[in-house]
Each structure stands twice: as structure tokens, then as C-alpha cells.
Short mmCIF file of C-alpha atoms and ligand atoms in Angstrom, two decimals:
data_model
loop_
_atom_site.label_atom_id
_atom_site.label_comp_id
_atom_site.label_asym_id
_atom_site.label_seq_id
_atom_site.Cartn_x
_atom_site.Cartn_y
_atom_site.Cartn_z
CA MET A 1 27.72 44.50 -1.58
CA THR A 2 27.67 47.38 0.93
CA PRO A 3 23.85 48.32 1.55
CA SER A 4 22.68 52.11 0.59
CA ASP A 5 21.45 54.39 2.75
CA ASN A 6 17.78 53.33 2.03
CA GLN A 7 18.59 50.11 2.50
CA LYS A 8 20.80 50.82 5.85
CA ARG A 9 17.42 52.98 6.72
CA ILE A 10 14.91 50.01 6.58
CA ILE A 11 17.43 47.34 8.32
CA GLU A 12 17.48 49.80 10.89
CA ALA A 13 13.66 49.59 11.06
CA VAL A 14 13.41 45.75 10.96
CA ASP A 15 15.81 46.23 14.16
CA ALA A 16 13.60 48.84 15.96
CA GLY A 17 10.50 46.89 15.45
CA PHE A 18 11.55 43.71 15.97
CA ASP A 19 9.90 42.87 19.07
CA ALA A 20 6.85 44.00 18.35
CA GLN A 21 7.08 41.79 15.55
CA LEU A 22 7.55 38.88 17.77
CA ALA A 23 4.49 40.07 20.02
CA THR A 24 2.26 40.16 16.65
CA THR A 25 4.29 36.18 16.31
CA ARG A 26 3.41 35.06 19.43
CA ALA A 27 -0.40 35.70 19.30
CA PHE A 28 -0.99 34.47 15.51
CA VAL A 29 0.74 31.14 16.46
CA ALA A 30 -1.09 31.02 19.84
CA ILE A 31 -4.25 30.39 17.33
CA PRO A 32 -4.56 26.22 16.64
CA SER A 33 -5.91 27.17 13.38
CA THR A 34 -5.95 23.58 12.05
CA ARG A 35 -7.68 22.59 8.70
CA GLY A 36 -11.59 24.08 9.20
CA ALA A 37 -10.60 26.42 12.20
CA GLU A 38 -8.63 29.02 10.43
CA ALA A 39 -11.42 31.76 11.08
CA PRO A 40 -9.46 33.55 14.36
CA CYS A 41 -6.21 33.66 12.26
CA GLN A 42 -7.83 36.17 9.09
CA ASP A 43 -10.26 37.90 11.81
CA MET A 44 -6.70 38.74 13.32
CA ILE A 45 -5.00 39.54 9.74
CA GLY A 46 -8.13 41.37 8.82
CA ASP A 47 -8.04 43.30 12.14
CA LEU A 48 -4.05 44.06 11.37
CA LEU A 49 -4.58 45.52 8.13
CA HIS A 50 -7.34 47.32 8.92
CA ALA A 51 -5.47 49.46 11.88
CA ARG A 52 -2.67 49.66 8.85
CA GLY A 53 -5.00 50.85 6.68
CA TYR A 54 -5.28 48.88 4.09
CA GLU A 55 -7.92 48.29 1.91
CA VAL A 56 -9.56 45.23 3.18
CA ASP A 57 -11.13 41.90 1.07
CA ASP A 58 -12.31 39.41 3.38
CA TRP A 59 -14.71 36.91 1.27
CA HIS A 60 -16.40 33.37 1.70
CA ILE A 61 -15.04 31.01 -0.75
CA ASP A 62 -17.68 28.63 -2.81
CA ILE A 63 -16.12 25.65 -4.26
CA ASP A 64 -18.11 26.09 -7.52
CA ASP A 65 -15.81 28.85 -8.05
CA LEU A 66 -12.69 27.07 -8.05
CA LYS A 67 -13.60 23.16 -9.21
CA ASP A 68 -12.79 24.21 -12.87
CA LEU A 69 -9.63 25.77 -12.57
CA ARG A 70 -6.38 23.98 -12.65
CA GLY A 71 -4.77 22.53 -9.43
CA PHE A 72 -7.81 22.56 -7.49
CA GLY A 73 -8.27 19.44 -5.32
CA PRO A 74 -11.32 17.59 -4.37
CA ILE A 75 -12.60 18.95 -0.36
CA THR A 76 -13.79 15.62 1.30
CA HIS A 77 -14.78 17.84 4.60
CA ASP A 78 -16.51 21.24 5.99
CA PHE A 79 -15.62 23.88 3.82
CA SER A 80 -18.69 26.22 5.47
CA ARG A 81 -16.24 28.47 7.34
CA ALA A 82 -13.75 29.20 4.59
CA ARG A 83 -12.37 32.19 4.21
CA SER A 84 -9.92 34.35 2.23
CA VAL A 85 -8.40 37.66 3.29
CA VAL A 86 -6.62 40.00 1.13
CA GLY A 87 -5.34 43.94 2.17
CA THR A 88 -4.28 45.92 -0.49
CA TYR A 89 -2.03 48.80 -0.57
CA ARG A 90 -2.23 51.60 -3.37
CA PRO A 91 0.32 54.17 -4.24
CA SER A 92 -0.78 57.82 -4.55
CA ARG A 93 1.69 57.43 -7.66
CA SER A 94 2.36 54.04 -9.75
CA ALA A 95 5.85 53.59 -10.65
CA GLY A 96 7.35 50.55 -9.83
CA ARG A 97 5.75 46.56 -10.01
CA SER A 98 3.32 45.08 -8.63
CA LEU A 99 3.64 42.85 -5.75
CA ILE A 100 1.72 40.00 -3.96
CA LEU A 101 2.74 38.61 -0.77
CA GLN A 102 1.43 35.77 0.86
CA GLY A 103 0.82 33.72 3.73
CA HIS A 104 -1.05 30.28 4.40
CA CYS A 105 -2.40 30.49 8.13
CA ASP A 106 -3.64 26.92 8.56
CA VAL A 107 -1.34 24.61 10.24
CA VAL A 108 -1.12 20.79 10.49
CA PRO A 109 -2.48 18.99 13.38
CA ALA A 110 -0.09 19.04 16.53
CA GLY A 111 -0.34 15.22 17.29
CA PRO A 112 0.00 13.73 21.08
CA LEU A 113 0.82 17.11 23.25
CA GLU A 114 3.03 14.58 25.51
CA LEU A 115 5.05 14.84 22.76
CA TRP A 116 5.47 18.75 22.74
CA ASP A 117 8.27 19.80 25.77
CA THR A 118 5.71 22.66 25.81
CA PRO A 119 2.55 23.44 24.60
CA PRO A 120 2.06 23.97 21.21
CA PHE A 121 -0.58 26.39 20.78
CA SER A 122 1.53 28.27 23.86
CA PRO A 123 4.41 29.98 21.89
CA VAL A 124 7.90 30.32 23.74
CA VAL A 125 10.65 32.20 23.41
CA ARG A 126 13.55 30.64 24.55
CA ASP A 127 17.31 30.35 23.42
CA GLY A 128 16.83 32.62 20.11
CA ARG A 129 13.98 30.27 19.37
CA MET A 130 9.98 31.20 19.18
CA TYR A 131 8.12 26.70 19.37
CA GLY A 132 5.25 26.80 18.76
CA ARG A 133 3.16 24.66 15.98
CA GLY A 134 3.03 26.91 13.10
CA ALA A 135 5.94 29.03 14.60
CA LEU A 136 8.32 28.14 11.51
CA ASP A 137 5.62 26.36 9.12
CA MET A 138 4.64 29.74 8.69
CA LYS A 139 3.14 32.24 10.43
CA SER A 140 5.89 33.92 11.23
CA GLY A 141 6.93 34.20 7.60
CA THR A 142 3.45 35.75 6.88
CA ILE A 143 3.70 38.32 10.02
CA GLY A 144 7.32 39.33 8.61
CA ALA A 145 5.77 40.01 5.61
CA LEU A 146 3.89 42.60 7.55
CA TYR A 147 6.26 43.95 9.61
CA ALA A 148 8.76 44.50 6.39
CA LEU A 149 5.88 46.90 4.32
CA GLU A 150 6.06 48.24 8.21
CA ALA A 151 9.51 48.95 8.12
CA ILE A 152 9.51 50.93 5.07
CA LYS A 153 7.20 52.76 6.47
CA ALA A 154 8.68 53.74 9.90
CA ALA A 155 12.11 54.58 7.85
CA GLY A 156 9.73 57.34 5.81
CA PHE A 157 9.23 55.92 2.44
CA MET A 158 5.82 54.75 0.51
CA PRO A 159 5.91 51.81 -2.27
CA THR A 160 5.27 53.15 -5.59
CA ALA A 161 2.91 50.20 -6.58
CA ARG A 162 -0.08 47.92 -5.76
CA ILE A 163 0.47 45.45 -3.20
CA HIS A 164 -1.13 43.22 -2.21
CA PHE A 165 -1.10 41.12 1.30
CA GLN A 166 -3.21 37.76 1.12
CA SER A 167 -3.81 35.71 4.17
CA VAL A 168 -5.18 32.01 2.23
CA ILE A 169 -6.01 28.65 3.89
CA GLU A 170 -5.83 25.18 2.96
CA GLU A 171 -1.85 25.82 1.92
CA GLU A 172 -1.82 22.31 3.63
CA SER A 173 -4.25 19.92 2.07
CA THR A 174 -5.48 21.23 -1.23
CA GLY A 175 -3.83 24.76 -2.08
CA VAL A 176 -7.69 26.32 -2.45
CA GLY A 177 -7.33 28.93 -0.79
CA ALA A 178 -4.33 30.89 -2.49
CA LEU A 179 -6.17 29.63 -6.05
CA SER A 180 -9.35 31.74 -4.66
CA THR A 181 -7.64 34.44 -4.92
CA LEU A 182 -6.51 34.37 -8.29
CA GLN A 183 -10.23 33.38 -8.80
CA ARG A 184 -10.87 36.65 -7.24
CA GLY A 185 -8.82 38.47 -9.53
CA TYR A 186 -6.13 39.30 -7.69
CA ARG A 187 -3.00 40.04 -9.80
CA ALA A 188 0.77 41.45 -9.77
CA ASP A 189 3.97 41.16 -11.83
CA ALA A 190 5.30 39.10 -8.87
CA CYS A 191 4.50 36.95 -5.85
CA PHE A 192 6.31 36.30 -2.82
CA ILE A 193 5.74 33.63 -0.22
CA PRO A 194 7.54 33.86 3.27
CA GLU A 195 7.68 29.93 3.37
CA PRO A 196 10.45 29.00 5.96
CA THR A 197 13.45 27.86 2.96
CA GLY A 198 16.29 27.79 5.71
CA GLY A 199 17.53 30.75 3.59
CA ARG A 200 17.54 29.42 0.41
CA MET A 201 15.38 30.42 -2.82
CA VAL A 202 13.19 27.69 -3.89
CA ARG A 203 14.34 26.85 -7.66
CA ALA A 204 11.93 23.70 -8.23
CA GLN A 205 9.21 21.78 -6.23
CA VAL A 206 7.08 18.79 -6.08
CA GLY A 207 3.57 18.17 -7.25
CA VAL A 208 1.79 16.34 -4.31
CA ILE A 209 -1.31 13.92 -4.96
CA TRP A 210 -3.71 12.66 -1.87
CA PHE A 211 -5.31 9.50 -2.10
CA ARG A 212 -7.30 6.92 0.34
CA LEU A 213 -7.16 3.47 -0.19
CA LYS A 214 -10.41 2.10 1.21
CA VAL A 215 -11.03 -1.81 1.45
CA ARG A 216 -13.83 -3.66 2.62
CA GLY A 217 -14.22 -6.98 3.05
CA HIS A 218 -16.43 -9.63 5.34
CA PRO A 219 -15.96 -9.45 9.06
CA VAL A 220 -15.63 -12.51 10.95
CA HIS A 221 -14.86 -14.05 14.36
CA VAL A 222 -11.05 -14.09 15.12
CA ALA A 223 -10.87 -17.83 15.26
CA HIS A 224 -11.71 -18.17 11.71
CA ALA A 225 -9.53 -15.60 10.52
CA THR A 226 -7.05 -17.94 8.48
CA SER A 227 -10.26 -17.27 5.69
CA GLY A 228 -8.03 -14.67 4.99
CA SER A 229 -10.43 -11.13 4.99
CA ASN A 230 -8.36 -9.09 7.62
CA ALA A 231 -8.93 -5.74 5.53
CA ILE A 232 -5.89 -4.57 7.59
CA MET A 233 -3.96 -6.72 6.30
CA ALA A 234 -5.16 -6.22 2.80
CA ALA A 235 -3.95 -3.00 3.02
CA TYR A 236 -0.68 -2.89 4.24
CA HIS A 237 -0.47 -5.38 0.55
CA LEU A 238 -1.59 -2.26 -1.43
CA ILE A 239 0.92 -0.09 1.01
CA GLU A 240 4.09 -2.67 -0.12
CA ALA A 241 2.78 -1.89 -3.73
CA LEU A 242 2.55 1.65 -3.74
CA GLN A 243 6.17 1.77 -1.79
CA LYS A 244 7.39 -0.29 -5.32
CA LEU A 245 5.52 2.95 -7.10
CA GLU A 246 7.37 4.79 -5.48
CA ALA A 247 11.22 3.45 -6.42
CA GLU A 248 10.05 3.46 -9.90
CA TRP A 249 8.99 7.14 -9.55
CA ASN A 250 12.43 8.24 -7.97
CA ALA A 251 14.00 6.00 -10.89
CA ARG A 252 12.82 8.09 -13.00
CA ALA A 253 13.48 11.11 -11.45
CA ALA A 254 17.01 10.50 -11.52
CA SER A 255 16.88 11.94 -15.20
CA ASP A 256 15.08 15.32 -13.92
CA HIS A 257 17.03 18.38 -14.29
CA HIS A 258 16.94 19.96 -10.45
CA PHE A 259 15.67 16.32 -8.86
CA LYS A 260 18.32 14.29 -9.75
CA THR A 261 20.58 16.25 -6.84
CA LEU A 262 19.12 14.32 -4.61
CA VAL A 263 18.72 10.76 -3.50
CA HIS A 264 15.01 10.50 -3.16
CA PRO A 265 13.24 12.97 -4.25
CA ILE A 266 9.70 11.47 -4.50
CA ASN A 267 8.36 10.61 -0.97
CA PHE A 268 5.31 8.40 -0.47
CA ASN A 269 3.56 8.16 2.90
CA PRO A 270 1.11 6.51 4.32
CA GLY A 271 0.08 9.09 6.63
CA ILE A 272 -3.48 8.60 8.75
CA ILE A 273 -4.49 4.70 8.77
CA LYS A 274 -8.10 3.64 10.08
CA GLY A 275 -9.66 0.10 10.27
CA GLY A 276 -11.47 -2.02 11.79
CA ASP A 277 -13.80 -2.24 15.58
CA TRP A 278 -13.12 -5.11 17.81
CA ALA A 279 -9.36 -6.47 18.51
CA SER A 280 -11.19 -10.41 18.57
CA SER A 281 -13.55 -9.16 15.59
CA VAL A 282 -11.51 -9.63 11.58
CA PRO A 283 -11.66 -6.31 10.49
CA ALA A 284 -13.90 -5.59 8.02
CA TRP A 285 -12.57 -2.05 6.63
CA CYS A 286 -9.48 0.11 6.48
CA ASP A 287 -9.08 3.16 5.13
CA VAL A 288 -5.32 4.87 4.40
CA ASP A 289 -4.90 8.04 3.58
CA CYS A 290 -2.10 8.53 1.79
CA ARG A 291 0.41 11.33 -0.02
CA ILE A 292 2.54 10.94 -2.72
CA ALA A 293 5.28 13.21 -4.39
CA ILE A 294 5.37 13.74 -8.59
CA LEU A 295 8.12 15.95 -10.32
CA PRO A 296 7.58 19.16 -12.70
CA GLY A 297 6.55 18.37 -15.81
CA TRP A 298 4.43 15.43 -14.65
CA SER A 299 0.80 15.46 -15.96
CA VAL A 300 -1.37 14.73 -12.40
CA ALA A 301 -4.32 12.77 -14.08
CA ASP A 302 -1.49 10.32 -15.72
CA CYS A 303 0.03 10.07 -11.97
CA GLN A 304 -3.04 9.05 -10.75
CA LYS A 305 -3.84 6.20 -13.61
CA GLU A 306 -0.40 5.07 -12.40
CA ILE A 307 -1.62 4.90 -8.91
CA LEU A 308 -5.23 3.33 -9.62
CA ALA A 309 -3.05 0.46 -12.14
CA CYS A 310 -0.91 -0.24 -8.87
CA VAL A 311 -3.28 -0.52 -6.37
CA ALA A 312 -5.62 -2.56 -9.32
CA HIS A 313 -2.36 -4.82 -10.32
CA ALA A 314 -1.52 -5.51 -6.29
CA ALA A 315 -5.54 -6.14 -5.10
CA ARG A 316 -5.41 -9.20 -8.75
CA ASP A 317 -2.40 -11.07 -6.98
CA HIS A 318 -4.08 -11.24 -3.27
CA ARG A 319 -6.67 -13.81 -2.33
CA PHE A 320 -9.04 -11.11 -0.18
CA LEU A 321 -8.69 -8.08 -2.33
CA SER A 322 -9.14 -10.22 -5.82
CA ASN A 323 -13.02 -10.82 -4.52
CA ASN A 324 -13.22 -7.31 -2.88
CA PRO A 325 -11.33 -4.75 -5.24
CA PRO A 326 -10.50 -1.88 -3.22
CA GLU A 327 -11.39 1.40 -4.19
CA VAL A 328 -9.19 4.76 -4.66
CA GLU A 329 -10.25 8.23 -3.63
CA TRP A 330 -9.03 11.74 -4.36
CA SER A 331 -9.01 13.03 -1.03
CA GLY A 332 -6.82 16.60 -1.49
CA PHE A 333 -4.06 17.54 -3.69
CA LEU A 334 -3.98 17.06 -6.97
CA SER A 335 -0.82 19.63 -7.57
CA GLU A 336 1.54 20.05 -10.09
CA GLY A 337 5.25 20.36 -9.70
CA TYR A 338 6.11 23.70 -10.37
CA GLU A 339 10.11 25.00 -11.34
CA LEU A 340 10.55 28.87 -10.87
CA ALA A 341 10.41 30.62 -14.03
CA ASN A 342 9.91 33.89 -16.10
CA ALA A 343 11.63 35.28 -13.02
CA ALA A 344 15.25 36.72 -14.13
CA ASP A 345 14.16 40.79 -13.00
CA ALA A 346 12.29 39.04 -9.47
CA GLU A 347 15.06 37.38 -9.16
CA ALA A 348 17.31 39.77 -9.88
CA ALA A 349 15.49 42.63 -7.37
CA PHE A 350 15.68 39.36 -4.83
CA GLY A 351 19.44 39.55 -4.94
CA THR A 352 19.94 42.84 -4.65
CA ALA A 353 18.17 43.15 -2.02
CA TYR A 354 19.74 39.29 -0.35
CA SER A 355 23.48 40.46 -0.77
CA ALA A 356 22.55 43.77 1.33
CA VAL A 357 21.37 41.06 4.35
CA TYR A 358 23.78 38.43 4.46
CA GLY A 359 26.16 38.95 1.60
CA GLY A 360 27.15 37.27 -1.26
CA ALA A 361 24.13 35.07 -3.82
CA VAL A 362 21.12 33.36 -2.32
CA GLN A 363 21.71 29.44 -3.15
CA ASP A 364 19.05 27.41 -4.70
CA LEU A 365 16.96 25.05 -2.76
CA VAL A 366 15.24 22.10 -4.85
CA PHE A 367 11.87 21.39 -2.67
CA THR A 368 10.38 18.41 -1.74
CA ALA A 369 7.14 19.56 -0.64
CA LEU A 370 4.69 22.14 -2.35
CA THR A 371 3.98 25.64 -2.03
CA ASP A 372 1.46 27.92 -3.05
CA THR A 373 3.45 29.42 -5.83
CA ARG A 374 2.50 26.77 -8.17
CA PHE A 375 -0.64 28.72 -8.36
CA TYR A 376 1.09 32.00 -9.78
CA GLY A 377 3.55 30.59 -11.77
CA LEU A 378 1.39 27.79 -13.95
CA ASN A 379 -2.06 29.30 -13.87
CA TYR A 380 -0.66 32.76 -14.59
CA ASN A 381 2.82 32.82 -15.56
CA ILE A 382 3.50 35.05 -12.39
CA PRO A 383 7.09 34.90 -11.28
CA SER A 384 6.48 33.50 -7.79
CA LEU A 385 9.16 33.26 -5.36
CA CYS A 386 9.74 31.52 -1.73
CA PHE A 387 11.98 32.22 0.43
CA GLY A 388 12.15 32.53 4.44
CA ALA A 389 13.64 32.08 7.87
CA SER A 390 15.08 28.63 9.28
CA GLY A 391 14.02 26.60 12.13
CA GLU A 392 13.23 22.83 12.58
CA ALA A 393 10.82 20.27 13.41
CA LEU A 394 7.68 21.97 10.53
CA HIS A 395 4.96 19.00 11.04
CA GLY A 396 7.11 17.38 13.94
CA PHE A 397 7.16 18.10 17.74
CA ASN A 398 8.73 21.09 19.61
CA GLU A 399 8.51 22.94 15.67
CA TYR A 400 10.78 26.23 16.46
CA VAL A 401 11.52 29.55 13.96
CA ASP A 402 15.35 30.48 14.69
CA LEU A 403 14.71 34.04 15.46
CA ALA A 404 18.20 35.55 14.41
CA SER A 405 16.82 33.90 10.77
CA LEU A 406 13.48 35.62 10.91
CA ARG A 407 14.99 39.13 11.00
CA GLN A 408 17.35 38.25 7.83
CA ALA A 409 14.81 37.13 6.08
CA THR A 410 12.15 39.79 7.11
CA LYS A 411 15.17 42.54 6.13
CA ALA A 412 15.44 40.78 3.02
CA THR A 413 11.84 41.01 2.13
CA ALA A 414 11.73 44.24 3.21
CA LEU A 415 14.54 45.30 1.11
CA PHE A 416 12.88 43.29 -1.96
CA ILE A 417 10.23 45.34 -1.47
CA ALA A 418 11.47 48.53 -2.05
CA GLU A 419 13.80 46.98 -4.84
CA TRP A 420 10.50 45.69 -6.78
CA CYS A 421 8.32 48.13 -6.16
CA GLY A 422 9.90 51.16 -5.86
CA LEU A 423 9.51 53.84 -3.11
CA GLU A 424 9.23 57.68 -2.76
CA LYS A 425 9.53 59.46 0.69
CA ALA A 426 6.64 59.47 2.37
ZN1 LIG B 501 3.84 26.34 4.81
#
């Protein structure tokens, strides 16, 4: 579809502002905002919103307010500096549909620095890409949404509906940042999250459960290791049992409406392993932090029971574990899967925006990771779209966002805001 004159003006405004957008993105990516260290990012977003005239709400998150809400995941780390920041735009005349735009500012750890070609928190622009931890997931998307709003203003328009621009934490471990905005009372007719989806619309996404296996036993000298109380070897036995559970769940996924199209939608990942104290002592302890996916419609509580049963069963067969039963601790995500629902109007508005930028219709993405959309969709039936740029190596090394795709996604975001919220001349 050829863009209308208004759409063209907004598209041109995104182009005109793109250098400034990249400069802001680069400054945002330079902040090493791993879990617990998001505060400087929240400060920066608060400043950007203030400078643009938004009404800013910046609050400390209290776990007690959230712990009984659907989708809450236990917090096992220091949470004393956790904040959410929301900037609200209120139209002078309310005519359109209200919108939440949300991004998470937490990033996953960079890992060994020697595996990066350039330092992860010194973003580099090269060959049409921006490299850096969080450049793709999802700092470029968050700043892109802010500049989408800027482009509407620069093109001489004002949205005619309330908009909440939300910066949240903990998307990578529990989702409590997004949950806190709902607890605070933020609602809208739709939510849009510019995660990097490679220019596709998330149709369905997995849920995720995090748990920690804790194996404890008797330390002995390595000369007596055949007495069989090696906690690290025992933990491997449990990991192998959980891989069988993963296979069972993948077999079950073959009958899922969306996920049957994927070969291996359920991924079990032992992500951190710690254990032992000395090379010549048989390790008395081992902790393994694990992640496993579940599908939309699966009950988190039932899947937790299956994990416990799998671990207990594997322990019964094992000489050491049968006398030293391992513990399972819930250590983060307890998240349901989510399938986009109740979203025909929002999808139609996005379709108009998409076709003006890309031509044609947007393709679906069946996503084997999760996003914060689930809280809006599942807890409050708010249609919740997830769409954004492309790139590579999110959660890996040399993560980058493709800048041409970011420019297009920013244009589509701006046109979606225009279509959904409505515009008037400024
Ligand atoms: Zn993300």
C-alpha cells in the first residue's frame, strides 16, 4: 500500500531523526545494566522523558505488592534498588485508543570479555550494525519507540490518546518490572513491545520456569571417591533425567496448534553450574541453575510438579542421591506461555503501519523465548503486540542490531502509534 501524505511525513521525520536516535541508543547501550544494576538506565529514561515533557512516575518496586499476582516469579537476589519508570502523555483531546509502549532495560551478563571483538558496553557502529550487549535485546527497541513518538511530533502531529512509555527491569529473570506497572494501575487499550523479532509479529511464545538443583553430600578425599558421594557427578545424573523430561515435553508440543511447526520448541538449559571446593576433595555440593520452557495453556503448577517428580524419581535410582535427596528451589521465572488473543483491532492497525513501510503483510513468529507481553494479555486481556528489528547474538557474544531494520521498525512503530491513537495537527 502506498503511504498516505501523513504517513510520508512521519516516515521522513524518522529518517531525519535517525542520527539522534542512534546517538541516544549508543549512550543507553553503554550502561552495563545487568540485573540489580539497572538504576542508571532508569535515570537516563527518566531524564529523556522529563526533557520531552512527559509526566514521569519513577517508583521503587515493593515485592510484597506483587507476590500474589499472576505470573510473579520469586526473587532470590538483592532487590533493594529495583525501580520502574513510566512517562505519560495525555492528549488535549481524547479521541483514539490508548497505548502502552514498553521496553526492558536489563541485559544479560556479557560473559568472558575475551569472547567479544569489542567491549560489550562500549557500543560500536560498523557496517550498518551497532554492536554491544543489549544493542539488540532490547535497548535499540526502547529508544526506537521513544523516537517514534518524537517523529510524530516533528512531523507536526499530536496523538489523540493517552500513551504510557514504560521502562522496566527484570524481563530477563522474572518479569516483575512489567508486573509492577500493572500493579501500579497502568492500563491501556493495547500494549506494544519492540523486542527484536526480526520484523515479524510474535503470534505465540513459550512460558519459562527457572529452578535450582541443590545437591549436598559427604566430602571425602579423592582417594576414596569410589564411595560415590561426588555431588557434581550426581548433579549430572539429574541433568540427564531432565533432558528426558524435555524430550517428553517436546513430544507433547507436537499437538500444539502453533508450536507443532517447530522441531524443538521446548528447550531445557542447565545455565549455571557451581560446585566443589578443591581438585583433590570429592565435591560435597553442586548447584545447577536451570531453565525450561512450557507452552501456552500449560499450567505452571502442574509443570512444577512434573519437574519435582522427575528429580525425585532420578534420585531414587541413584546410590548417592537416594541417601541425600536433592532439593529443587524455584529461582526466577514462573511464567505461562502466551498466544496473542483479542487483538484483531490492534493487528489491523499494525498491519496498516507495516504495509506502508515494508509492503505486504507481516509474518508471524512462533517464539521459543518469552516476552513481557504475557502479563498484559493474560492478566488483563490487553492485546499485546511484540514486533521489532533484526540482528544477531542476543544473549551471545558480539550482539548487534541491524540499523536498516531498526530504522524500518521505528517507522512501523510510529505509524502504528498514529493509526492506533489517532492524530491531530499540533
Ligand atoms: Zn528482551
